[in-house]
Tab-separated table of C-alpha atoms and ligand atoms in Angstrom:
chain	number	residue	atom	x	y	z
A	24	MET	CA	0.000	0.000	0.000
A	25	ARG	CA	1.418	3.380	-0.928
A	26	HIS	CA	-1.094	5.837	0.505
A	27	HIS	CA	1.192	8.868	0.411
A	28	SER	CA	2.462	8.179	-3.074
A	29	THR	CA	-0.966	7.612	-4.539
A	30	SER	CA	-2.490	10.690	-2.995
A	31	ARG	CA	0.538	12.728	-4.034
A	32	ARG	CA	0.234	11.499	-7.633
A	33	ASP	CA	-3.482	12.284	-7.591
A	34	PHE	CA	-2.685	15.740	-6.262
A	35	LEU	CA	-0.240	16.352	-9.090
A	36	LYS	CA	-2.717	15.109	-11.670
A	37	SER	CA	-5.387	17.444	-10.352
A	38	SER	CA	-2.852	20.274	-10.302
A	39	THR	CA	-2.213	19.623	-14.000
A	40	GLY	CA	-5.932	20.035	-14.552
A	41	VAL	CA	-5.900	23.342	-12.721
A	42	ALA	CA	-3.094	24.657	-14.896
A	43	ALA	CA	-4.773	23.476	-18.099
A	44	ALA	CA	-7.859	25.428	-17.095
A	45	GLY	CA	-5.715	28.544	-16.827
A	46	ILE	CA	-6.045	28.930	-13.069
A	47	ALA	CA	-2.920	30.145	-11.302
A	48	ALA	CA	-0.965	27.335	-9.673
A	49	PRO	CA	2.037	29.142	-8.209
A	50	TYR	CA	5.418	27.399	-8.276
A	51	LEU	CA	4.189	24.217	-9.913
A	52	TRP	CA	6.232	24.620	-13.077
A	53	THR	CA	7.662	27.065	-15.501
A	54	SER	CA	7.066	27.287	-19.218
A	55	ALA	CA	10.573	25.929	-19.855
A	56	VAL	CA	9.640	22.677	-18.173
A	57	PHE	CA	7.083	21.850	-20.829
A	58	ALA	CA	9.392	22.657	-23.723
A	59	ALA	CA	11.178	20.047	-25.834
A	60	ASP	CA	14.776	19.211	-24.977
A	61	GLY	CA	16.447	21.477	-27.543
A	62	PRO	CA	19.647	23.212	-26.374
A	63	ASN	CA	17.868	26.520	-25.810
A	64	GLU	CA	14.860	25.022	-24.085
A	65	ARG	CA	16.528	22.957	-21.388
A	66	ILE	CA	15.597	24.014	-17.880
A	67	ASN	CA	17.996	26.172	-15.877
A	68	VAL	CA	19.575	24.428	-12.908
A	69	ALA	CA	21.949	25.401	-10.102
A	70	ALA	CA	24.083	23.418	-7.651
A	71	ILE	CA	24.266	24.320	-3.932
A	72	GLY	CA	27.146	22.712	-2.007
A	73	VAL	CA	29.741	21.647	-4.561
A	74	GLY	CA	32.275	19.619	-2.580
A	75	GLY	CA	32.641	15.890	-3.281
A	76	ARG	CA	29.173	14.562	-4.050
A	77	GLY	CA	27.611	17.935	-4.836
A	78	SER	CA	30.020	18.499	-7.747
A	79	GLY	CA	29.237	15.057	-9.145
A	80	ASN	CA	25.502	15.728	-8.918
A	81	GLY	CA	26.035	19.196	-10.392
A	82	ARG	CA	27.920	17.756	-13.366
A	83	ARG	CA	25.195	15.163	-13.941
A	84	ALA	CA	22.550	17.917	-13.787
A	85	ALA	CA	24.652	20.049	-16.176
A	86	GLY	CA	24.384	17.222	-18.712
A	87	LEU	CA	20.574	17.425	-18.590
A	88	GLY	CA	19.898	21.134	-18.035
A	89	ASN	CA	21.686	24.495	-18.295
A	90	MET	CA	23.910	24.845	-15.192
A	91	VAL	CA	23.637	28.609	-14.697
A	92	ALA	CA	24.838	29.020	-11.092
A	93	CYS	CA	26.482	27.324	-8.153
A	94	CYS	CA	26.971	28.129	-4.498
A	95	ASP	CA	29.372	27.005	-1.804
A	96	VAL	CA	30.393	28.615	1.479
A	97	ASP	CA	33.925	27.774	0.358
A	98	SER	CA	34.425	30.188	-2.547
A	99	GLN	CA	37.245	28.028	-3.945
A	100	HIS	CA	34.859	25.092	-4.295
A	101	ALA	CA	32.325	27.258	-6.124
A	102	GLU	CA	34.988	28.655	-8.471
A	103	ARG	CA	36.434	25.193	-9.175
A	104	PHE	CA	32.979	23.823	-10.003
A	105	ALA	CA	32.042	26.786	-12.215
A	106	ALA	CA	35.337	26.490	-14.111
A	107	GLY	CA	34.387	22.951	-15.141
A	108	ILE	CA	31.034	23.992	-16.639
A	109	ASP	CA	30.621	24.933	-20.314
A	110	GLY	CA	28.889	28.300	-20.480
A	111	ASN	CA	28.309	30.954	-17.866
A	112	CYS	CA	27.938	29.475	-14.367
A	113	ALA	CA	27.694	32.284	-11.794
A	114	THR	CA	29.192	31.676	-8.335
A	115	TYR	CA	27.619	32.508	-4.941
A	116	THR	CA	28.611	31.903	-1.327
A	117	ASP	CA	25.139	32.643	0.086
A	118	TYR	CA	22.474	30.260	-1.265
A	119	ARG	CA	19.702	32.806	-0.559
A	120	LYS	CA	21.088	35.109	-3.296
A	121	LEU	CA	21.078	32.198	-5.746
A	122	LEU	CA	17.492	31.319	-4.810
A	123	ASP	CA	16.420	34.922	-5.496
A	124	ARG	CA	17.090	34.321	-9.202
A	125	LYS	CA	13.801	33.804	-11.008
A	126	ASP	CA	15.433	32.148	-14.037
A	127	ILE	CA	16.473	29.037	-12.042
A	128	ASP	CA	13.973	26.161	-12.247
A	129	ALA	CA	15.672	23.471	-10.160
A	130	VAL	CA	18.554	23.043	-7.721
A	131	THR	CA	20.723	20.226	-6.455
A	132	VAL	CA	21.700	20.328	-2.756
A	133	GLY	CA	24.980	18.628	-1.794
A	134	THR	CA	25.833	20.404	1.467
A	135	PRO	CA	26.538	18.645	4.786
A	136	ASP	CA	23.409	17.130	6.349
A	137	HIS	CA	22.601	19.924	8.828
A	138	TRP	CA	21.840	22.250	5.907
A	139	HIS	CA	19.723	19.921	3.734
A	140	VAL	CA	16.265	20.732	5.043
A	141	LYS	CA	16.588	24.490	5.442
A	142	ILE	CA	18.051	25.015	1.966
A	143	SER	CA	15.561	22.602	0.366
A	144	ILE	CA	12.564	24.279	2.027
A	145	ASP	CA	13.791	27.734	1.052
A	146	ALA	CA	14.363	26.497	-2.516
A	147	MET	CA	10.874	25.012	-2.857
A	148	ARG	CA	9.324	28.167	-1.436
A	149	ALA	CA	11.298	30.118	-4.024
A	150	GLY	CA	9.668	27.972	-6.718
A	151	LYS	CA	12.476	25.493	-7.472
A	152	ASP	CA	12.268	21.715	-7.858
A	153	VAL	CA	14.904	20.048	-5.693
A	154	TYR	CA	17.309	17.098	-5.817
A	155	CYS	CA	18.767	16.874	-2.287
A	156	GLU	CA	21.364	14.482	-0.989
A	157	LYS	CA	20.704	11.830	1.638
A	158	PRO	CA	20.416	11.563	4.601
A	159	LEU	CA	17.745	14.194	4.062
A	160	THR	CA	17.297	15.193	7.699
A	161	LEU	CA	19.151	15.784	10.940
A	162	THR	CA	16.084	15.002	13.080
A	163	ILE	CA	12.707	13.291	12.737
A	164	ASP	CA	10.934	16.645	13.174
A	165	GLU	CA	12.814	18.040	10.168
A	166	GLY	CA	11.409	15.106	8.173
A	167	LYS	CA	7.849	16.037	9.123
A	168	GLN	CA	8.540	19.652	8.160
A	169	ILE	CA	9.960	18.911	4.733
A	170	CYS	CA	7.136	16.474	3.906
A	171	ARG	CA	4.682	19.299	4.674
A	172	VAL	CA	6.487	21.762	2.411
A	173	VAL	CA	6.731	19.318	-0.515
A	174	LYS	CA	2.956	18.837	-0.237
A	175	GLU	CA	2.252	22.550	0.175
A	176	THR	CA	4.365	23.717	-2.761
A	177	GLY	CA	3.776	20.805	-5.177
A	178	LYS	CA	7.460	20.849	-6.090
A	179	VAL	CA	9.225	17.779	-7.466
A	180	PHE	CA	11.606	16.481	-4.809
A	181	GLN	CA	14.125	13.693	-5.336
A	182	VAL	CA	16.349	12.419	-2.509
A	183	GLY	CA	19.853	11.289	-3.510
A	184	THR	CA	19.346	7.656	-2.417
A	185	GLN	CA	20.545	6.507	-5.813
A	186	GLN	CA	20.595	2.780	-5.020
A	187	ARG	CA	16.899	2.938	-6.011
A	188	SER	CA	17.898	3.698	-9.625
A	189	GLU	CA	21.459	2.577	-10.234
A	190	ASN	CA	23.963	-0.277	-9.714
A	191	GLU	CA	22.539	-2.263	-12.631
A	192	GLN	CA	19.144	-2.504	-10.900
A	193	ARG	CA	20.530	-4.920	-8.292
A	194	PHE	CA	18.669	-3.280	-5.427
A	195	LEU	CA	15.462	-3.043	-7.452
A	196	LYS	CA	15.709	-6.770	-8.188
A	197	ALA	CA	16.363	-7.574	-4.519
A	198	VAL	CA	13.327	-5.512	-3.503
A	199	ALA	CA	11.136	-7.203	-6.130
A	200	ILE	CA	12.223	-10.690	-5.027
A	201	ALA	CA	11.594	-9.960	-1.338
A	202	ARG	CA	8.237	-8.300	-1.994
A	203	SER	CA	7.066	-11.267	-4.082
A	204	GLY	CA	6.989	-13.501	-0.984
A	205	ARG	CA	9.635	-15.815	-2.439
A	206	LEU	CA	11.838	-15.534	0.667
A	207	GLY	CA	8.958	-16.143	3.110
A	208	ASP	CA	6.642	-13.962	5.161
A	209	LYS	CA	8.561	-12.835	8.205
A	210	LEU	CA	11.755	-11.266	6.936
A	211	HIS	CA	14.963	-10.238	8.656
A	212	ALA	CA	17.083	-7.618	6.898
A	213	LEU	CA	20.669	-7.211	8.029
A	214	SER	CA	21.961	-3.830	6.915
A	215	SER	CA	25.748	-3.655	7.375
A	216	VAL	CA	27.806	-0.528	6.818
A	217	GLY	CA	31.349	0.498	7.746
A	218	GLU	CA	32.439	1.900	11.107
A	219	ALA	CA	32.761	5.663	11.581
A	220	SER	CA	36.192	7.353	11.741
A	221	SER	CA	37.629	8.234	15.128
A	222	GLY	CA	39.924	11.152	15.876
A	223	GLY	CA	40.673	14.166	18.054
A	224	PRO	CA	40.861	16.198	20.158
A	225	PHE	CA	41.241	18.755	17.373
A	226	GLN	CA	42.483	22.342	17.682
A	227	VAL	CA	40.533	25.536	17.063
A	228	THR	CA	42.267	27.636	14.382
A	229	LYS	CA	41.455	30.665	12.243
A	230	PRO	CA	39.065	29.820	9.385
A	231	PRO	CA	40.592	30.188	5.907
A	232	ALA	CA	39.728	33.442	4.097
A	233	ASN	CA	37.839	31.536	1.389
A	234	LEU	CA	35.392	29.968	3.901
A	235	ASP	CA	32.308	31.571	5.470
A	236	TRP	CA	32.515	29.627	8.767
A	237	GLU	CA	29.487	31.396	10.294
A	238	MET	CA	27.297	30.281	7.380
A	239	TRP	CA	28.859	26.795	7.307
A	240	GLN	CA	27.670	26.186	10.887
A	241	GLY	CA	24.088	27.201	10.126
A	242	GLN	CA	21.624	25.824	12.701
A	243	ALA	CA	24.369	23.892	14.584
A	244	PRO	CA	25.778	25.141	17.917
A	245	GLU	CA	28.363	27.866	17.408
A	246	THR	CA	31.962	26.768	17.890
A	247	GLY	CA	35.472	27.785	16.873
A	248	TYR	CA	36.659	26.637	13.423
A	249	MET	CA	38.353	23.246	13.198
A	250	ALA	CA	39.457	22.041	9.784
A	251	GLU	CA	38.386	18.532	10.846
A	252	ARG	CA	34.735	19.609	11.008
A	253	THR	CA	34.652	20.514	7.306
A	254	HIS	CA	35.523	18.966	3.913
A	255	HIS	CA	33.844	15.556	4.174
A	256	ASN	CA	34.545	15.181	7.933
A	257	PHE	CA	31.266	16.785	9.085
A	258	ARG	CA	29.814	13.232	9.073
A	259	TRP	CA	31.819	12.250	12.171
A	260	TRP	CA	30.149	14.957	14.361
A	261	GLN	CA	26.695	14.608	15.929
A	262	GLU	CA	26.251	18.371	15.558
A	263	TYR	CA	25.994	17.984	11.754
A	264	SER	CA	25.164	14.341	11.075
A	265	GLY	CA	24.045	10.960	12.409
A	266	GLY	CA	27.402	9.340	11.540
A	267	GLN	CA	27.555	6.107	9.574
A	268	VAL	CA	24.141	5.131	10.996
A	269	THR	CA	22.491	7.767	8.780
A	270	ASP	CA	25.247	8.420	6.200
A	271	TRP	CA	25.613	4.923	4.726
A	272	GLY	CA	22.933	3.374	6.957
A	273	VAL	CA	20.114	5.185	5.185
A	274	HIS	CA	21.092	3.701	1.796
A	275	HIS	CA	20.642	0.075	2.870
A	276	THR	CA	17.847	0.766	5.386
A	277	ASP	CA	15.897	2.527	2.624
A	278	ILE	CA	16.166	-0.590	0.455
A	279	ALA	CA	15.363	-2.864	3.427
A	280	LEU	CA	12.140	-0.983	4.269
A	281	TRP	CA	11.070	-1.028	0.617
A	282	ALA	CA	11.867	-4.754	0.314
A	283	LEU	CA	9.922	-5.626	3.449
A	284	GLY	CA	6.904	-3.487	2.413
A	285	LEU	CA	7.485	-1.169	5.386
A	286	ASP	CA	8.377	2.020	3.532
A	287	GLU	CA	5.324	3.899	4.810
A	288	THR	CA	5.673	2.951	8.441
A	289	GLY	CA	8.312	2.481	11.128
A	290	PRO	CA	9.480	0.095	13.825
A	291	THR	CA	7.598	-0.456	17.075
A	292	LYS	CA	10.630	-1.410	19.214
A	293	ILE	CA	14.200	-0.201	18.830
A	294	SER	CA	17.250	-1.263	20.817
A	295	GLY	CA	20.972	-1.014	20.225
A	296	LYS	CA	24.485	-0.556	21.488
A	297	GLY	CA	27.021	1.886	20.102
A	298	THR	CA	30.494	3.074	21.049
A	299	PHE	CA	30.810	6.843	21.428
A	300	ASN	CA	33.848	8.999	22.207
A	301	LYS	CA	32.599	11.542	24.783
A	302	GLN	CA	35.860	13.516	24.988
A	303	LYS	CA	35.565	17.209	24.011
A	304	ASP	CA	36.459	18.244	20.447
A	305	CYS	CA	36.667	14.670	19.153
A	306	TYR	CA	34.636	12.894	16.475
A	307	ASN	CA	31.592	11.886	18.504
A	308	VAL	CA	29.189	9.798	16.369
A	309	ALA	CA	28.784	6.057	17.044
A	310	LYS	CA	31.943	4.357	15.811
A	311	SER	CA	30.711	0.766	15.981
A	312	PHE	CA	27.058	-0.123	16.491
A	313	ASP	CA	24.489	-2.871	16.416
A	314	CYS	CA	20.770	-1.980	16.496
A	315	LEU	CA	17.638	-4.048	16.137
A	316	MET	CA	14.264	-2.747	14.991
A	317	ASP	CA	11.083	-4.818	15.325
A	318	PHE	CA	8.119	-4.156	13.053
A	319	GLU	CA	4.494	-5.228	13.042
A	320	GLY	CA	4.088	-8.545	11.246
A	321	GLY	CA	7.236	-9.989	12.785
A	322	HIS	CA	9.732	-8.338	10.397
A	323	GLN	CA	13.083	-7.122	11.715
A	324	ILE	CA	15.785	-4.783	10.464
A	325	GLN	CA	19.217	-4.959	12.043
A	326	LEU	CA	21.621	-2.093	11.392
A	327	THR	CA	25.188	-2.925	12.255
A	328	SER	CA	28.752	-1.763	11.598
A	329	GLY	CA	31.166	-4.009	9.672
A	330	GLY	CA	31.050	-4.883	5.982
A	331	ASN	CA	28.792	-3.304	3.408
A	332	GLU	CA	25.756	-5.245	2.272
A	333	LEU	CA	22.104	-5.959	2.843
A	334	VAL	CA	21.163	-9.568	3.598
A	335	ILE	CA	17.455	-10.429	3.517
A	336	THR	CA	16.470	-13.745	5.061
A	337	GLY	CA	13.129	-15.519	5.388
A	338	ASP	CA	12.064	-19.084	6.079
A	339	LYS	CA	12.121	-19.865	2.339
A	340	GLY	CA	15.332	-18.206	1.209
A	341	LYS	CA	18.084	-15.636	1.551
A	342	ILE	CA	19.608	-13.013	-0.750
A	343	ARG	CA	22.556	-10.628	-0.382
A	344	VAL	CA	22.885	-7.360	-2.245
A	345	ASN	CA	25.327	-4.492	-2.396
A	346	ARG	CA	26.529	-2.127	-5.117
A	347	GLY	CA	28.769	-4.871	-6.557
A	348	GLY	CA	26.479	-7.896	-6.602
A	349	LEU	CA	23.179	-9.652	-5.983
A	350	THR	CA	23.568	-13.283	-4.920
A	351	GLY	CA	21.665	-16.174	-3.338
A	352	LYS	CA	19.874	-19.364	-4.356
A	353	PRO	CA	16.644	-17.554	-5.351
A	354	VAL	CA	18.699	-15.269	-7.627
A	355	ASP	CA	20.405	-18.257	-9.298
A	356	GLU	CA	17.074	-20.000	-9.796
A	357	ILE	CA	15.564	-16.944	-11.461
A	358	ALA	CA	18.627	-16.475	-13.705
A	359	ALA	CA	18.372	-20.098	-14.866
A	360	SER	CA	14.866	-19.628	-16.263
A	361	LYS	CA	13.873	-17.248	-19.067
A	362	GLU	CA	10.316	-17.134	-17.798
A	363	GLU	CA	11.439	-16.202	-14.298
A	364	THR	CA	13.922	-13.646	-15.635
A	365	ASP	CA	11.148	-12.012	-17.664
A	366	TRP	CA	8.954	-12.043	-14.543
A	367	LEU	CA	11.650	-10.313	-12.489
A	368	ASN	CA	12.272	-7.681	-15.159
A	369	GLY	CA	8.531	-6.997	-15.254
A	370	GLU	CA	8.409	-6.662	-11.460
A	371	VAL	CA	11.305	-4.192	-11.560
A	372	GLU	CA	9.471	-2.070	-14.128
A	373	LYS	CA	6.361	-2.034	-11.922
A	374	LEU	CA	8.409	-1.175	-8.850
A	375	TYR	CA	9.884	1.762	-10.757
A	376	ARG	CA	6.271	2.705	-11.559
A	377	ASN	CA	6.879	2.213	-15.308
A	378	MET	CA	9.104	5.276	-15.467
A	379	ARG	CA	12.245	4.833	-17.559
A	380	ILE	CA	15.207	3.554	-15.526
A	381	ALA	CA	18.079	5.671	-16.800
A	382	GLY	CA	19.851	6.987	-13.695
A	383	HIS	CA	18.743	8.774	-10.548
A	384	MET	CA	19.345	12.313	-11.840
A	385	GLN	CA	17.587	11.429	-15.104
A	386	ASN	CA	14.584	10.300	-13.045
A	387	PHE	CA	14.551	13.735	-11.351
A	388	PHE	CA	14.587	15.513	-14.712
A	389	ASP	CA	11.940	13.161	-16.140
A	390	CYS	CA	9.716	13.896	-13.133
A	391	ILE	CA	10.243	17.646	-13.486
A	392	LYS	CA	8.557	17.251	-16.854
A	393	SER	CA	5.903	14.711	-15.936
A	394	ARG	CA	5.308	16.132	-12.418
A	395	GLU	CA	5.287	12.525	-11.139
A	396	LEU	CA	6.636	11.495	-7.761
A	397	PRO	CA	10.351	10.671	-8.199
A	398	ILE	CA	11.565	7.191	-7.268
A	399	SER	CA	13.196	8.340	-4.005
A	400	ASP	CA	10.347	10.502	-2.785
A	401	VAL	CA	10.401	12.594	0.357
A	402	TYR	CA	7.727	10.535	2.138
A	403	THR	CA	9.435	7.135	1.960
A	404	HIS	CA	12.838	8.703	2.579
A	405	HIS	CA	11.494	10.373	5.716
A	406	ARG	CA	10.578	6.869	6.969
A	407	SER	CA	13.993	5.460	6.006
A	408	VAL	CA	16.016	8.180	7.674
A	409	SER	CA	13.662	8.185	10.692
A	410	ALA	CA	14.534	4.503	11.286
A	411	CYS	CA	18.226	5.487	11.337
A	412	HIS	CA	17.570	8.418	13.691
A	413	LEU	CA	15.616	6.061	15.980
A	414	ALA	CA	18.590	3.683	16.072
A	415	ASN	CA	20.859	6.571	17.087
A	416	ILE	CA	18.448	7.766	19.807
A	417	ALA	CA	18.180	4.227	21.280
A	418	MET	CA	21.988	3.950	21.329
A	419	ILE	CA	22.526	7.396	22.855
A	420	LEU	CA	19.928	6.718	25.582
A	421	ASP	CA	21.184	3.130	25.877
A	422	ARG	CA	17.732	1.606	26.366
A	423	GLU	CA	14.995	-0.131	24.416
A	424	LEU	CA	12.452	2.337	23.030
A	425	THR	CA	8.823	1.867	22.036
A	426	TRP	CA	7.733	3.837	18.967
A	427	ASP	CA	4.285	4.569	17.585
A	428	PRO	CA	4.834	4.710	13.803
A	429	GLN	CA	1.410	6.289	13.144
A	430	LYS	CA	1.811	9.131	15.650
A	431	GLU	CA	5.568	9.233	14.967
A	432	ASP	CA	6.323	9.570	18.663
A	433	PHE	CA	7.802	7.457	21.435
A	434	VAL	CA	5.427	5.793	23.869
A	435	GLY	CA	5.806	7.054	27.452
A	436	ASP	CA	9.338	8.419	27.111
A	437	ALA	CA	9.562	12.210	27.376
A	438	GLU	CA	13.359	12.193	27.183
A	439	ALA	CA	13.332	10.278	23.900
A	440	THR	CA	10.547	12.548	22.577
A	441	SER	CA	12.715	15.584	23.313
A	442	MET	CA	15.255	14.113	20.869
A	443	LEU	CA	12.865	14.267	17.910
A	444	SER	CA	14.081	17.819	17.362
A	445	ARG	CA	17.119	19.935	18.220
A	446	GLU	CA	17.585	23.500	19.251
A	447	GLN	CA	18.455	25.490	16.120
A	448	ARG	CA	20.759	28.487	16.161
A	449	LYS	CA	19.213	31.778	15.006
A	450	PRO	CA	18.764	32.985	12.293
A	451	TYR	CA	19.013	29.499	10.762
A	452	THR	CA	15.862	28.054	12.340
A	453	ILE	CA	13.526	26.078	10.099
A	454	ASP	CA	9.996	27.383	9.953
A	455	ALA	CA	7.479	24.964	8.406
B	506	NDP	N1	24.431	9.602	-2.596
B	506	NDP	C1	25.721	9.383	-2.459
B	506	NDP	O1	26.282	8.422	-2.991
B	506	NDP	C2	26.568	10.337	-1.685
B	506	NDP	C3	25.967	11.298	-0.916
B	506	NDP	N2	26.708	12.152	-0.164
B	506	NDP	C4	26.008	13.183	0.598
B	506	NDP	O2	26.339	14.455	0.043
B	506	NDP	C5	26.428	15.450	1.056
B	506	NDP	C6	27.803	16.122	0.995
B	506	NDP	O3	28.783	15.147	1.306
B	506	NDP	P1	30.277	15.290	0.745
B	506	NDP	O4	30.209	15.626	-0.692
B	506	NDP	O5	31.000	14.100	1.169
B	506	NDP	O6	30.759	16.546	1.596
B	506	NDP	P2	31.781	17.730	1.220
B	506	NDP	O7	32.230	18.294	2.502
B	506	NDP	O8	32.792	17.210	0.257
B	506	NDP	O9	30.862	18.753	0.432
B	506	NDP	C7	29.928	19.619	1.039
B	506	NDP	C8	30.144	20.998	0.463
B	506	NDP	O10	29.143	21.891	0.897
B	506	NDP	C9	29.786	23.063	1.437
B	506	NDP	N3	28.836	23.730	2.313
B	506	NDP	C10	28.673	23.658	3.663
B	506	NDP	N4	27.645	24.426	4.062
B	506	NDP	C11	27.148	25.039	2.961
B	506	NDP	C12	26.098	25.988	2.734
B	506	NDP	N5	25.343	26.463	3.708
B	506	NDP	N6	25.892	26.420	1.457
B	506	NDP	C13	26.654	25.972	0.438
B	506	NDP	N7	27.677	25.098	0.603
B	506	NDP	C14	27.897	24.604	1.841
B	506	NDP	C15	31.036	22.488	2.066
B	506	NDP	O11	32.033	23.396	2.421
B	506	NDP	P3	33.376	22.818	3.153
B	506	NDP	O12	34.172	22.059	2.157
B	506	NDP	O13	34.066	23.995	3.639
B	506	NDP	O14	32.915	21.909	4.249
B	506	NDP	C16	31.483	21.585	0.922
B	506	NDP	O15	32.095	22.287	-0.144
B	506	NDP	C17	26.187	14.717	2.377
B	506	NDP	O16	24.871	14.908	2.786
B	506	NDP	C18	26.443	13.250	2.058
B	506	NDP	O17	25.710	12.359	2.837
B	506	NDP	C19	28.073	12.110	-0.149
B	506	NDP	C20	28.740	11.155	-0.888
B	506	NDP	C21	28.032	10.215	-1.750
B	507	NHF	O1	27.084	6.394	-1.050
B	507	NHF	C1	27.944	6.974	-0.427
B	507	NHF	C2	29.379	6.703	-0.637
B	507	NHF	O2	30.180	6.994	0.491
B	507	NHF	C3	29.939	8.235	1.121
B	507	NHF	C4	30.900	8.411	2.255
B	507	NHF	O3	32.189	8.460	1.798
B	507	NHF	C5	28.497	8.302	1.606
B	507	NHF	O4	28.227	9.562	2.148
B	507	NHF	C6	27.598	8.085	0.466
B	507	NHF	O5	26.267	8.123	0.780
């Protein structure tokens, strides 16, 4: 059952009707979006946060649209990205100035995690469709907020959980096999990812002249500059990230929830153990961890550090999947039969809702035109990243937690409930 997705698609269809009747539907699309793909009619896109992943996303988007602007709080990153783009790509260090431009139809967001939701909400409210990197949120409350704004604005929103589209459809095939019942009814998904880095204590130094450190920190608690907080390393600090539990964890947990048919709900019990360095000025996310989540219907998802794969086991079979392979007896049996192979390919097409499977960024651009829900939509991603946040909260509190997935709140645990949100530094608070 995909209640959110269906109602969202219906909403978009009815919005199309509104536009056809000539009634104003602010922010739904621009004229460029409906145009053919000729060089002068491609939509205008911009990239916000152009470090490692953000530059890759920006280059992919530049192959499908006109990359007219980029923004990074590190001016050298923005200049380096712009220099690699054919044509005029303006550079900004404050994303709000970029969003003021009316000629930009869509943006990619590749900043550290603590900036994802604020920039994405501001972008949608400025009329842009958004492709934002995973893990989409820093807290479960941020997830509720961004879901509201996607609904309110009708913007197309793709989350960068690209395992849903790429890696030769291995994850799609794994999901289709598990959802078919072939592995059994009560499934256990073991989601393994690497350990987090450890390090510190680090020294406070003067920020480099090319970096706007105040803006970099955004909603996070104000602190002196440490090089080890920036350039990829933000993911080892709880102030900016959930560590490996959300960084890599959300990729496999997203696939696990989809495979087990739980992508519109959440666990009911969560427990786990993690190792944390509590010394000041050190990387402080869980280094190693092992968490168990119980779901209605007897399904379980275990999120653990060590290795990198998703193993789905039921009483009738077991499969393993990661970016490099999909293995297991059920996979071999399907490969040995043309009929079964055709069946699986058909299931994959249905799972991808009969959209063309041609890359995750391509899916975003296709949905900008069709106004369909992209394959990694905000609603299912909110559930995936919430499961990872819940695992972190159970480990930090070091006790088993009971969760009501409908109300999206803990049962009888005010301390855990207080961790659904964080205090946000002004003026970077999120209002939605
Ligand atoms: N889907 C996937 O396969 C992958 C996804 N990711 C995701 O991409 C995101 C970025 O990760 P990664 O590329 O490794 O990180 P990087 O640190 O390499 O890149 C982030 C960039 O954003 C800049 N930045 C920080 N705050 C702002 C702001 N307010 N406005 C504009 N720019 C800002 C950073 O500056 P500075 O360099 O000074 O920190 C940096 O240039 C993360 O959310 C991560 O989870 C990452 C890798 C792969
Ligand atoms: O897929 C991924 C590859 O590794 C990165 C970390 O280095 C992750 O952030 C990312 O999501």
